[in-house]
Short mmCIF file of C-alpha atoms in Angstrom, two decimals:
data_model
loop_
_atom_site.label_atom_id
_atom_site.label_comp_id
_atom_site.label_asym_id
_atom_site.label_seq_id
_atom_site.Cartn_x
_atom_site.Cartn_y
_atom_site.Cartn_z
CA MET A 14 0.06 0.09 -0.15
CA THR A 15 1.62 3.55 -0.97
CA SER A 16 1.15 6.42 1.02
CA ALA A 17 -0.53 9.41 -0.27
CA ALA A 18 -1.03 13.03 0.94
CA PRO A 19 -5.07 13.52 1.38
CA ARG A 20 -6.33 15.38 -1.60
CA ALA A 21 -8.55 18.78 -1.17
CA GLY A 22 -11.45 16.98 -1.91
CA TRP A 23 -11.46 14.86 1.14
CA THR A 24 -13.59 15.74 4.13
CA LEU A 25 -13.83 14.59 7.75
CA ASP A 26 -16.96 12.48 8.69
CA LEU A 27 -17.96 12.71 12.39
CA THR A 28 -21.25 11.71 11.81
CA ARG A 29 -21.38 7.99 11.03
CA TRP A 30 -18.87 6.84 13.16
CA PRO A 31 -17.77 8.36 16.41
CA ALA A 32 -14.37 9.91 16.12
CA ALA A 33 -13.44 8.95 19.58
CA GLU A 34 -13.62 4.86 18.67
CA ALA A 35 -11.28 5.68 15.52
CA ALA A 36 -9.12 7.85 17.38
CA ARG A 37 -7.99 5.29 19.91
CA HIS A 38 -6.78 3.11 16.93
CA ARG A 39 -4.77 5.81 15.47
CA SER A 40 -7.01 6.57 12.61
CA VAL A 41 -9.85 8.89 11.26
CA LEU A 42 -12.73 8.48 9.09
CA ALA A 43 -12.86 10.54 6.06
CA VAL A 44 -14.88 10.85 2.80
CA ASP A 45 -13.42 11.38 -0.96
CA GLU A 46 -14.49 13.41 -3.49
CA SER A 47 -17.01 10.76 -4.71
CA GLY A 48 -18.61 10.21 -1.33
CA ARG A 49 -16.77 7.30 -0.93
CA ALA A 50 -15.46 6.45 2.74
CA LEU A 51 -11.94 6.22 3.76
CA MET A 52 -10.32 5.09 6.94
CA LEU A 53 -7.08 7.36 7.26
CA SER A 54 -4.52 5.84 9.37
CA ASP A 55 -0.71 6.12 9.61
CA ARG A 56 -0.46 2.17 10.66
CA ALA A 57 -0.54 -0.93 8.61
CA PRO A 58 -4.35 -1.83 7.34
CA ASP A 59 -6.16 -3.36 10.92
CA LEU A 60 -8.47 -5.71 9.15
CA LEU A 61 -10.86 -6.15 12.30
CA LEU A 62 -11.22 -2.45 12.58
CA LEU A 63 -12.18 -2.03 8.76
CA GLN A 64 -14.93 -4.91 9.20
CA ALA A 65 -16.14 -3.38 12.34
CA VAL A 66 -16.67 0.05 10.88
CA GLU A 67 -17.81 -1.38 7.12
CA SER A 68 -20.46 -3.23 9.03
CA ARG A 69 -21.47 0.09 10.87
CA LEU A 70 -21.53 1.78 7.87
CA ARG A 71 -22.79 -0.55 5.88
CA GLN A 72 -20.82 0.01 2.94
CA PRO A 73 -17.59 -0.74 1.84
CA LEU A 74 -14.70 0.91 3.21
CA ARG A 75 -11.04 2.05 2.09
CA TRP A 76 -8.02 1.82 4.11
CA GLN A 77 -5.44 4.89 3.28
CA GLN A 78 -2.33 4.79 4.99
CA LEU A 79 -0.51 8.02 5.56
CA PRO A 80 2.80 8.98 7.43
CA THR A 81 2.58 9.86 10.37
CA ALA A 82 3.01 13.63 9.83
CA GLU A 83 0.12 13.86 7.54
CA ILE A 84 -2.31 11.95 9.63
CA ALA A 85 -1.52 14.12 12.80
CA PRO A 86 -3.83 17.05 11.41
CA TRP A 87 -6.45 14.63 10.33
CA LEU A 88 -6.56 13.17 13.95
CA ALA A 89 -6.53 16.75 15.47
CA ARG A 90 -9.43 18.11 13.20
CA ALA A 91 -11.37 15.06 14.35
CA GLU A 92 -10.74 15.59 18.02
CA GLY A 93 -11.88 19.14 17.47
CA GLY A 94 -15.19 18.51 16.42
CA ALA A 95 -15.71 15.20 18.39
CA ARG A 96 -17.40 14.54 21.76
CA ALA A 97 -15.46 12.41 23.94
CA LEU A 98 -18.83 10.83 25.78
CA ASP A 99 -19.82 9.69 22.38
CA GLY A 100 -17.38 7.00 22.26
CA LEU A 101 -18.30 5.32 25.54
CA SER A 102 -20.94 2.68 25.11
CA GLY A 103 -20.77 1.00 28.22
CA ALA A 104 -19.06 1.60 31.72
CA GLY A 105 -18.54 -1.79 33.15
CA SER A 106 -17.83 -2.03 36.85
CA PRO A 107 -15.95 0.56 38.12
CA GLY A 108 -12.55 0.28 39.37
CA PRO A 109 -10.07 2.21 41.44
CA GLY A 110 -7.74 3.23 38.61
CA ASP A 111 -4.54 4.95 38.64
CA HIS A 112 -5.31 8.21 40.73
CA SER A 113 -2.06 9.06 40.76
CA MET A 114 -1.22 12.65 39.34
CA GLY A 115 1.97 12.53 38.98
CA THR A 116 4.46 15.50 38.81
CA ALA A 117 3.81 16.38 34.84
CA LEU A 118 0.45 18.35 34.34
CA PRO A 119 -1.80 15.49 32.88
CA GLU A 120 -3.12 16.08 29.32
CA LEU A 121 -6.61 16.02 28.67
CA THR A 122 -7.18 14.40 25.08
CA LEU A 123 -9.73 12.67 23.07
CA ALA A 124 -7.95 9.72 22.51
CA GLY A 125 -6.49 9.68 26.09
CA ALA A 126 -10.21 9.73 27.37
CA GLY A 127 -10.73 6.24 26.52
CA GLN A 128 -7.60 4.78 27.16
CA ALA A 129 -7.66 4.76 30.82
CA ALA A 130 -8.41 1.50 32.73
CA SER A 131 -10.79 2.63 34.83
CA PRO A 132 -14.39 3.23 34.03
CA ALA A 133 -14.79 6.13 36.19
CA VAL A 134 -11.65 7.66 34.82
CA ARG A 135 -12.81 7.50 31.01
CA TRP A 136 -15.90 8.57 31.93
CA LEU A 137 -14.71 11.90 33.75
CA ASP A 138 -11.96 12.49 31.19
CA ALA A 139 -14.70 12.25 28.59
CA VAL A 140 -16.87 14.71 30.80
CA LEU A 141 -14.30 17.21 30.97
CA PHE A 142 -13.41 17.18 27.56
CA ASP A 143 -16.46 17.43 26.30
CA ALA A 144 -17.15 20.73 28.95
CA LEU A 145 -14.11 22.36 26.86
CA GLN A 146 -15.45 21.55 23.61
CA ASP A 147 -18.93 23.39 24.72
CA GLY A 148 -17.73 25.79 26.29
CA ALA A 149 -18.89 25.22 29.43
CA SER A 150 -18.62 27.34 32.26
CA ASP A 151 -19.36 24.43 35.02
CA ILE A 152 -19.86 20.83 35.52
CA HIS A 153 -22.37 19.09 37.65
CA ILE A 154 -22.69 15.82 38.80
CA GLU A 155 -25.74 15.39 40.50
CA ARG A 156 -26.34 12.12 42.40
CA THR A 157 -29.82 10.31 42.21
CA PRO A 158 -30.77 6.74 43.61
CA GLN A 159 -30.19 5.32 40.21
CA GLY A 160 -26.80 7.03 39.83
CA ALA A 161 -25.91 10.27 38.64
CA VAL A 162 -27.23 13.10 36.11
CA ILE A 163 -24.24 14.99 34.31
CA ARG A 164 -25.10 18.72 33.20
CA LEU A 165 -23.20 21.44 32.17
CA ARG A 166 -24.12 25.16 32.08
CA ILE A 167 -23.54 26.55 28.65
CA ASP A 168 -24.25 30.09 28.00
CA GLY A 169 -25.60 30.60 31.90
CA VAL A 170 -28.14 27.71 30.86
CA MET A 171 -28.10 24.41 32.66
CA GLN A 172 -28.32 21.45 29.63
CA ALA A 173 -28.32 17.51 30.11
CA LEU A 174 -25.10 15.65 29.02
CA ARG A 175 -25.42 12.16 30.14
CA SER A 176 -26.60 9.64 33.02
CA THR A 177 -25.54 6.82 34.43
CA ASP A 178 -27.76 4.10 36.59
CA GLU A 179 -24.24 2.91 38.27
CA PRO A 180 -24.51 4.25 41.68
CA ALA A 181 -20.88 2.65 42.38
CA LEU A 182 -19.52 4.28 39.13
CA ALA A 183 -20.94 7.92 39.96
CA GLU A 184 -19.32 7.51 43.64
CA ALA A 185 -15.88 6.51 41.55
CA MET A 186 -16.17 9.50 39.57
CA VAL A 187 -16.54 11.92 42.60
CA SER A 188 -13.63 10.18 44.25
CA ARG A 189 -11.67 10.97 41.37
CA LEU A 190 -12.51 14.20 41.56
CA LYS A 191 -11.00 14.41 44.96
CA VAL A 192 -8.14 12.80 44.51
CA MET A 193 -7.34 15.03 41.69
CA ALA A 194 -8.00 18.03 43.61
CA GLU A 195 -5.98 16.68 46.76
CA LEU A 196 -9.11 16.34 48.83
CA ASP A 197 -10.00 13.84 51.64
CA ILE A 198 -11.81 10.65 49.77
CA GLY A 199 -12.81 9.34 53.28
CA GLU A 200 -14.79 12.33 54.24
CA ARG A 201 -18.43 12.60 52.84
CA ARG A 202 -20.41 13.92 55.64
CA LEU A 203 -19.05 17.38 55.31
CA PRO A 204 -18.72 19.79 51.90
CA GLN A 205 -15.40 20.57 50.48
CA ASP A 206 -13.62 22.83 48.19
CA GLY A 207 -10.39 22.42 45.96
CA ARG A 208 -9.10 23.06 42.65
CA PHE A 209 -6.56 21.09 39.88
CA ARG A 210 -5.47 21.78 36.54
CA LEU A 211 -4.92 19.84 33.57
CA ARG A 212 -3.53 20.65 30.06
CA ALA A 213 -5.68 20.90 27.10
CA ARG A 214 -4.49 21.30 23.49
CA GLY A 215 -1.64 23.11 24.28
CA ARG A 216 -3.03 25.25 26.91
CA GLU A 217 -3.49 24.68 30.71
CA VAL A 218 -6.89 25.45 32.22
CA ASP A 219 -7.75 25.44 35.93
CA PHE A 220 -10.98 23.59 37.24
CA ARG A 221 -12.56 24.80 40.93
CA LEU A 222 -14.32 21.85 42.49
CA SER A 223 -16.91 21.65 45.07
CA ILE A 224 -18.67 18.63 46.93
CA MET A 225 -21.55 18.80 48.78
CA PRO A 226 -23.34 15.64 50.54
CA THR A 227 -26.67 15.21 49.49
CA LEU A 228 -29.20 12.38 50.34
CA HIS A 229 -28.22 10.32 47.63
CA GLY A 230 -24.67 10.83 48.02
CA GLU A 231 -21.72 13.40 47.10
CA ASP A 232 -22.92 15.99 44.19
CA ALA A 233 -19.60 18.09 42.29
CA VAL A 234 -19.56 20.75 40.77
CA VAL A 235 -16.27 21.69 38.77
CA ARG A 236 -16.14 25.41 37.59
CA VAL A 237 -13.95 25.49 34.44
CA LEU A 238 -11.50 28.48 34.37
CA ASP A 239 -10.22 28.62 30.82
CA ARG A 240 -7.90 31.26 30.50
CA SER A 241 -8.01 31.16 26.47
CA SER A 242 -11.68 32.62 27.14
CA LEU A 243 -9.95 35.71 28.12
CA GLN A 244 -7.78 35.73 25.00
CA ALA A 245 -8.52 36.65 21.21
CA GLY A 246 -6.05 35.21 18.92
CA SER A 247 -2.49 36.51 20.76
CA GLY A 248 -3.99 39.59 22.57
CA ALA A 249 -6.28 40.17 25.74
CA ILE A 250 -10.10 40.25 25.10
CA THR A 251 -11.53 43.62 24.42
CA LEU A 252 -14.76 45.23 25.61
CA VAL A 253 -16.14 45.09 21.87
CA GLN A 254 -15.34 41.64 21.86
CA LEU A 255 -17.67 41.20 24.76
CA GLY A 256 -20.41 43.07 23.27
CA TYR A 257 -19.73 46.47 24.53
CA PRO A 258 -20.68 49.51 21.91
CA GLU A 259 -17.50 51.20 21.04
CA ALA A 260 -18.85 54.49 22.62
CA LEU A 261 -19.63 52.71 25.91
CA ALA A 262 -16.20 50.93 25.79
CA ALA A 263 -14.42 53.85 25.30
CA GLU A 264 -16.33 55.07 28.08
CA VAL A 265 -15.30 52.26 30.06
CA LEU A 266 -11.32 52.60 29.37
CA ALA A 267 -11.50 56.05 30.10
CA LEU A 268 -12.63 55.39 33.51
CA ALA A 269 -10.15 52.79 33.86
CA ARG A 270 -7.21 55.55 32.90
CA ALA A 271 -8.31 57.84 35.87
CA PRO A 272 -5.46 58.42 38.04
CA HIS A 273 -7.43 57.63 41.06
CA GLY A 274 -11.13 56.50 42.52
CA LEU A 275 -13.14 54.05 42.83
CA LEU A 276 -14.92 51.89 39.90
CA LEU A 277 -17.20 49.18 40.24
CA VAL A 278 -18.94 46.62 38.26
CA THR A 279 -21.87 44.98 39.84
CA GLY A 280 -24.78 42.37 38.47
CA PRO A 281 -25.70 38.98 40.03
CA THR A 282 -23.49 35.93 40.29
CA GLY A 283 -22.24 34.73 36.61
CA SER A 284 -22.88 37.92 34.92
CA GLY A 285 -19.25 38.34 33.73
CA LYS A 286 -18.01 41.30 36.26
CA THR A 287 -14.37 39.45 36.52
CA THR A 288 -13.91 39.24 32.63
CA THR A 289 -15.13 43.05 32.18
CA LEU A 290 -12.80 43.82 34.91
CA TYR A 291 -9.78 42.13 33.45
CA ALA A 292 -10.90 43.53 30.11
CA ALA A 293 -10.88 46.99 31.16
CA ILE A 294 -7.61 46.65 32.83
CA GLY A 295 -6.10 44.88 30.17
CA GLY A 296 -7.11 47.55 27.59
CA THR A 297 -5.56 50.39 29.44
CA GLU A 298 -2.17 48.17 30.71
CA ASN A 299 1.00 49.86 29.41
CA GLY A 300 3.31 48.94 32.08
CA SER A 301 3.96 52.32 33.70
CA ALA A 302 1.90 51.47 36.98
CA LYS A 303 1.98 48.93 39.47
CA LEU A 304 -1.18 46.52 39.73
CA VAL A 305 -1.94 44.45 42.72
CA THR A 306 -5.09 42.15 42.51
CA ILE A 307 -6.82 40.33 45.79
CA GLU A 308 -9.00 37.97 44.60
CA ASP A 309 -11.13 34.53 45.64
CA PRO A 310 -9.31 32.95 43.84
CA VAL A 311 -7.44 34.09 41.48
CA GLU A 312 -9.18 33.27 38.37
CA TYR A 313 -6.96 34.46 35.46
CA ALA A 314 -3.22 35.21 35.25
CA LEU A 315 -2.57 38.91 34.91
CA PRO A 316 0.56 39.89 33.09
CA GLY A 317 2.58 42.15 35.18
CA ALA A 318 0.43 42.10 37.93
CA ALA A 319 1.01 41.15 41.69
CA GLN A 320 -2.14 38.90 42.47
CA VAL A 321 -2.71 37.51 46.14
CA PRO A 322 -5.18 34.79 46.53
CA VAL A 323 -7.87 35.43 49.27
CA ASN A 324 -7.38 32.52 51.98
CA GLU A 325 -9.58 32.32 54.96
CA ARG A 326 -8.87 29.34 56.76
CA GLN A 327 -5.45 31.18 57.29
CA GLY A 328 -6.82 34.55 58.25
CA LEU A 329 -6.01 36.07 54.77
CA SER A 330 -9.66 37.89 54.39
CA PHE A 331 -10.25 40.62 51.62
CA ALA A 332 -9.93 43.18 54.28
CA ARG A 333 -6.77 42.31 55.70
CA GLY A 334 -5.19 41.46 52.06
CA LEU A 335 -6.08 44.92 51.12
CA ARG A 336 -4.53 46.65 54.29
CA SER A 337 -1.28 44.82 53.23
CA ILE A 338 -1.49 45.78 49.59
CA LEU A 339 -1.60 49.43 50.52
CA ARG A 340 1.66 48.85 52.26
CA HIS A 341 3.07 47.32 48.89
CA ASP A 342 3.00 50.76 47.06
CA PRO A 343 0.72 50.04 44.49
CA ASP A 344 -0.98 52.38 41.32
CA ARG A 345 -4.09 50.46 40.75
CA ILE A 346 -5.62 47.76 42.75
CA LEU A 347 -8.52 44.94 41.93
CA VAL A 348 -10.41 43.70 44.44
CA GLY A 349 -12.17 40.84 43.25
CA GLU A 350 -15.32 41.47 45.47
CA ILE A 351 -16.76 43.68 48.39
CA ARG A 352 -18.59 41.29 50.56
CA ASP A 353 -18.57 43.31 54.00
CA ALA A 354 -18.08 46.83 55.52
CA GLU A 355 -14.53 46.53 56.61
CA THR A 356 -13.24 46.13 52.81
CA ALA A 357 -15.73 48.52 51.28
CA GLN A 358 -14.49 51.05 53.69
CA ILE A 359 -10.94 50.21 52.88
CA ALA A 360 -11.31 50.38 49.51
CA VAL A 361 -13.28 53.86 49.59
CA GLN A 362 -10.35 55.17 51.52
CA ALA A 363 -7.59 53.57 49.30
CA ALA A 364 -9.58 55.69 46.45
CA LEU A 365 -9.17 58.92 48.15
CA THR A 366 -5.57 58.40 48.79
CA GLY A 367 -4.50 58.42 45.43
CA HIS A 368 -5.19 54.85 44.33
CA LEU A 369 -7.22 53.69 41.28
CA VAL A 370 -9.57 50.69 42.63
CA PHE A 371 -11.35 48.28 40.63
CA SER A 372 -14.04 45.88 42.37
CA SER A 373 -17.11 44.01 41.95
CA VAL A 374 -20.62 44.08 44.05
CA HIS A 375 -23.71 42.08 43.81
CA ALA A 376 -26.72 44.35 43.18
CA ASN A 377 -29.04 44.48 40.38
CA HIS A 378 -28.78 48.16 38.77
CA ALA A 379 -25.92 50.43 39.32
CA LEU A 380 -27.89 52.94 41.79
CA ASP A 381 -29.00 49.76 44.02
CA VAL A 382 -24.92 49.85 44.86
CA LEU A 383 -25.25 52.90 46.55
CA GLY A 384 -28.18 51.31 48.91
CA ARG A 385 -26.24 48.38 49.50
CA PHE A 386 -22.86 50.78 50.74
CA SER A 387 -25.36 52.94 52.55
CA HIS A 388 -26.93 49.67 54.59
CA MET A 389 -22.76 48.76 55.34
CA GLY A 390 -23.02 51.77 57.22
CA LEU A 391 -20.28 53.65 55.13
CA ASP A 392 -20.08 57.52 55.18
CA LEU A 393 -21.96 58.84 52.22
CA TYR A 394 -19.45 61.58 51.66
CA ASN A 395 -16.51 59.95 51.63
CA LEU A 396 -18.15 57.31 49.15
CA SER A 397 -19.56 60.03 46.78
CA ALA A 398 -16.15 61.44 46.78
CA ALA A 399 -14.29 58.05 46.09
CA LEU A 400 -16.89 56.66 43.69
CA ASN A 401 -15.98 57.46 39.71
CA ALA A 402 -18.59 55.02 38.29
CA VAL A 403 -20.64 51.88 38.71
CA LEU A 404 -21.02 49.49 35.66
CA ALA A 405 -24.01 47.15 36.11
CA GLN A 406 -24.03 44.22 33.85
CA ARG A 407 -25.51 41.06 32.41
CA LEU A 408 -24.87 38.34 29.72
CA LEU A 409 -27.73 37.78 27.20
CA ARG A 410 -27.09 34.79 24.92
CA ARG A 411 -26.40 35.57 21.24
CA LEU A 412 -28.61 34.30 18.43
CA CYS A 413 -26.69 31.17 16.48
CA GLU A 414 -25.66 32.93 12.81
CA ALA A 415 -25.50 29.24 11.63
CA CYS A 416 -29.65 28.85 12.25
CA ALA A 417 -30.86 32.41 12.84
CA VAL A 418 -34.05 33.69 10.60
CA THR A 419 -35.89 36.96 10.30
CA HIS A 420 -39.38 36.87 11.38
CA GLU A 421 -41.80 39.53 11.59
CA PRO A 422 -42.77 40.29 15.28
CA THR A 423 -46.26 39.38 16.95
CA ALA A 424 -48.30 42.25 18.43
CA ALA A 425 -46.89 41.69 22.24
CA GLN A 426 -43.34 42.40 20.82
CA ARG A 427 -44.21 45.42 19.19
CA GLN A 428 -45.70 46.77 22.09
CA ALA A 429 -42.68 45.60 24.46
CA LEU A 430 -40.20 47.06 21.32
CA GLY A 431 -41.90 50.26 20.35
CA SER A 432 -41.54 49.38 17.00
CA GLY A 433 -42.54 46.71 14.30
CA GLU A 434 -39.17 45.92 12.48
CA PRO A 435 -38.50 42.34 11.35
CA LEU A 436 -36.36 40.55 14.72
CA ARG A 437 -34.42 37.46 14.21
CA ARG A 438 -34.67 34.06 15.85
CA GLY A 439 -32.65 30.86 16.04
CA MET A 440 -34.39 27.96 14.58
CA GLY A 441 -31.74 25.36 16.40
CA CYS A 442 -28.92 23.62 14.79
CA PRO A 443 -25.96 21.04 15.47
CA ALA A 444 -23.65 24.23 15.92
CA CYS A 445 -25.78 25.47 18.94
CA ARG A 446 -26.78 21.94 20.06
CA GLY A 447 -30.56 22.77 18.99
CA THR A 448 -31.09 25.53 21.28
CA GLY A 449 -30.66 28.74 18.80
CA TYR A 450 -27.90 30.64 20.88
CA ARG A 451 -24.52 30.45 20.40
CA GLY A 452 -22.29 32.47 23.04
CA ARG A 453 -22.99 35.46 25.01
CA LEU A 454 -22.96 39.29 25.09
CA ALA A 455 -22.71 41.73 27.50
CA VAL A 456 -24.97 44.38 28.16
CA ALA A 457 -24.53 47.26 30.54
CA GLU A 458 -25.69 50.25 32.11
CA LEU A 459 -23.26 52.91 33.08
CA LEU A 460 -23.93 55.53 36.25
CA ARG A 461 -20.93 58.35 35.99
CA LEU A 462 -21.14 60.43 38.88
CA ASP A 463 -21.15 64.07 38.64
CA ASP A 464 -21.67 67.08 41.18
CA THR A 465 -25.39 67.00 40.92
CA LEU A 466 -25.45 62.99 41.76
CA ARG A 467 -22.84 63.56 44.24
CA GLU A 468 -24.90 66.07 46.15
CA LEU A 469 -28.16 63.86 46.05
CA ILE A 470 -26.12 60.96 47.53
CA VAL A 471 -24.93 62.91 50.28
CA ALA A 472 -28.49 64.45 50.85
CA ARG A 473 -30.02 61.14 50.81
CA ALA A 474 -32.44 61.79 48.19
CA PRO A 475 -34.98 59.16 46.75
CA LEU A 476 -33.74 56.73 44.44
CA SER A 477 -36.36 57.72 41.98
CA ARG A 478 -34.88 61.31 41.90
CA MET A 479 -31.10 59.90 41.45
CA ARG A 480 -32.18 57.55 38.96
CA GLN A 481 -33.92 60.85 36.91
CA ALA A 482 -30.71 62.53 37.29
CA ALA A 483 -28.87 59.76 36.40
CA GLN A 484 -30.64 59.62 32.96
CA ASP A 485 -30.88 63.26 32.08
CA ALA A 486 -26.68 62.67 32.32
CA GLY A 487 -26.99 60.40 29.66
CA MET A 488 -27.23 57.10 31.23
CA GLN A 489 -29.23 54.24 29.52
CA PRO A 490 -31.11 52.00 31.60
CA LEU A 491 -29.85 48.39 31.29
CA HIS A 492 -33.28 47.20 29.91
CA ALA A 493 -33.14 50.07 27.27
CA VAL A 494 -29.53 48.87 26.10
CA ALA A 495 -30.98 44.83 26.46
CA LEU A 496 -33.91 45.79 23.88
CA GLN A 497 -31.15 47.66 21.57
CA ALA A 498 -29.48 44.33 21.22
CA VAL A 499 -32.99 42.71 20.21
CA ARG A 500 -33.42 45.13 17.45
CA ALA A 501 -29.83 44.75 16.20
CA GLY A 502 -30.83 41.08 15.82
CA GLN A 503 -28.12 39.83 18.44
CA THR A 504 -30.35 38.24 20.71
CA THR A 505 -33.77 37.75 21.41
CA LEU A 506 -37.09 39.17 23.59
CA ASP A 507 -37.11 35.74 25.38
CA GLU A 508 -33.92 36.04 26.15
CA VAL A 509 -34.07 39.97 27.60
CA GLU A 510 -37.15 38.45 29.91
CA ARG A 511 -35.42 35.72 31.17
CA VAL A 512 -32.30 37.67 32.43
CA ILE A 513 -33.35 41.44 33.14
CA ALA A 514 -37.43 41.53 33.37
CA GLY A 515 -38.31 41.95 37.02
CA HIS A 516 -35.42 44.15 37.77
#
């Protein structure tokens, strides 16, 4: 059999034969220009594999042997479009497996996901691989009387991935996670938290683990902290790439270049506050200022920054860490989250004494932050003097461009939007996993403090009066900004109502 390079007309076929099955044999299924199925491999023909695939496809198959250097790109392409769980048929009985992590960082690959001796390791590696493939932010292993249900949070919405009817397998997967995060596998009565790191596609990915005892066993939630999600190409992600209009992005970057003051980002959990702060800092960082951060935990590495992780068990809280940071001669400070009055007070004092402070706080809208700080007992005069701006943010799912179509709005939609121009909706396709959405965009309202607002804050004016003053000064309410995204065809009215309605 002669070696031959793949012709331009050859394409991958991931629809009829799971790529995971073929990749384990250093082979991949392709289709030539005439529609004939090809098994590409860097090895001599494997007649058993050939017969198995032919039986599955119910058509003849030609074996094409290629040099290793030529088959590698095909394997990489197959891995890029495959799901590891597709190649797992039966789990078998769970075994202890080899839980040793070793000194080298473990590599997570499609082929490796099916080669482990233990079914629990195979399943877990497959779940982690598929979560990265789908861009999931969280992995949930939820115990049931029958076994476990595995779900992923993708674009902020929970989606079922797979289930198992074997309780022993579910327990073994949770134990495997505990070992990877160096937790106590014998402790099953108390919650535990940890983290671990793997390599995938040439990059390092951090995973944060939370174990919670429940009625049917221990549930596990794994937060995926993929640094590549904060990058576009070779540079840091920008506010425009997050979905910010150019004018608003320019305003935020101007605030991030201020010589001193306090810039806050607010929103519920999972609204992208940290990503926005990193994008604002990255878009203004030029190496001339010292940046120190304190975070819980440090989710992503910021080049040139001294990053301090909170460690409550050892007595390192946000407040204590922030006091130490002020003695570290910083110019810019990032406080991951303001949770209590002590941290808030120190952040305000830092902003008043010549530092530029970035932080996040949980509140529904920009003006709600003022009430939150007021309840903490902060001096409103100092707060109004220190605070430069508040950015309230939400994440909306983007319409999938592969299946989005134009439609005429209903009467209710015309009333909600105040206009009757055509809208868009996603029909659902393989690219978006049938949801009609793919990816997310940020929408935000920016409250910039001027003298009028500062006077109203100190005078403890009613919230309605402050809101009117902010809108008179140019602030666009969050809901109005979201409706603009609907009119622009970026998302849907249903998505806006799901995320923002009622606030």
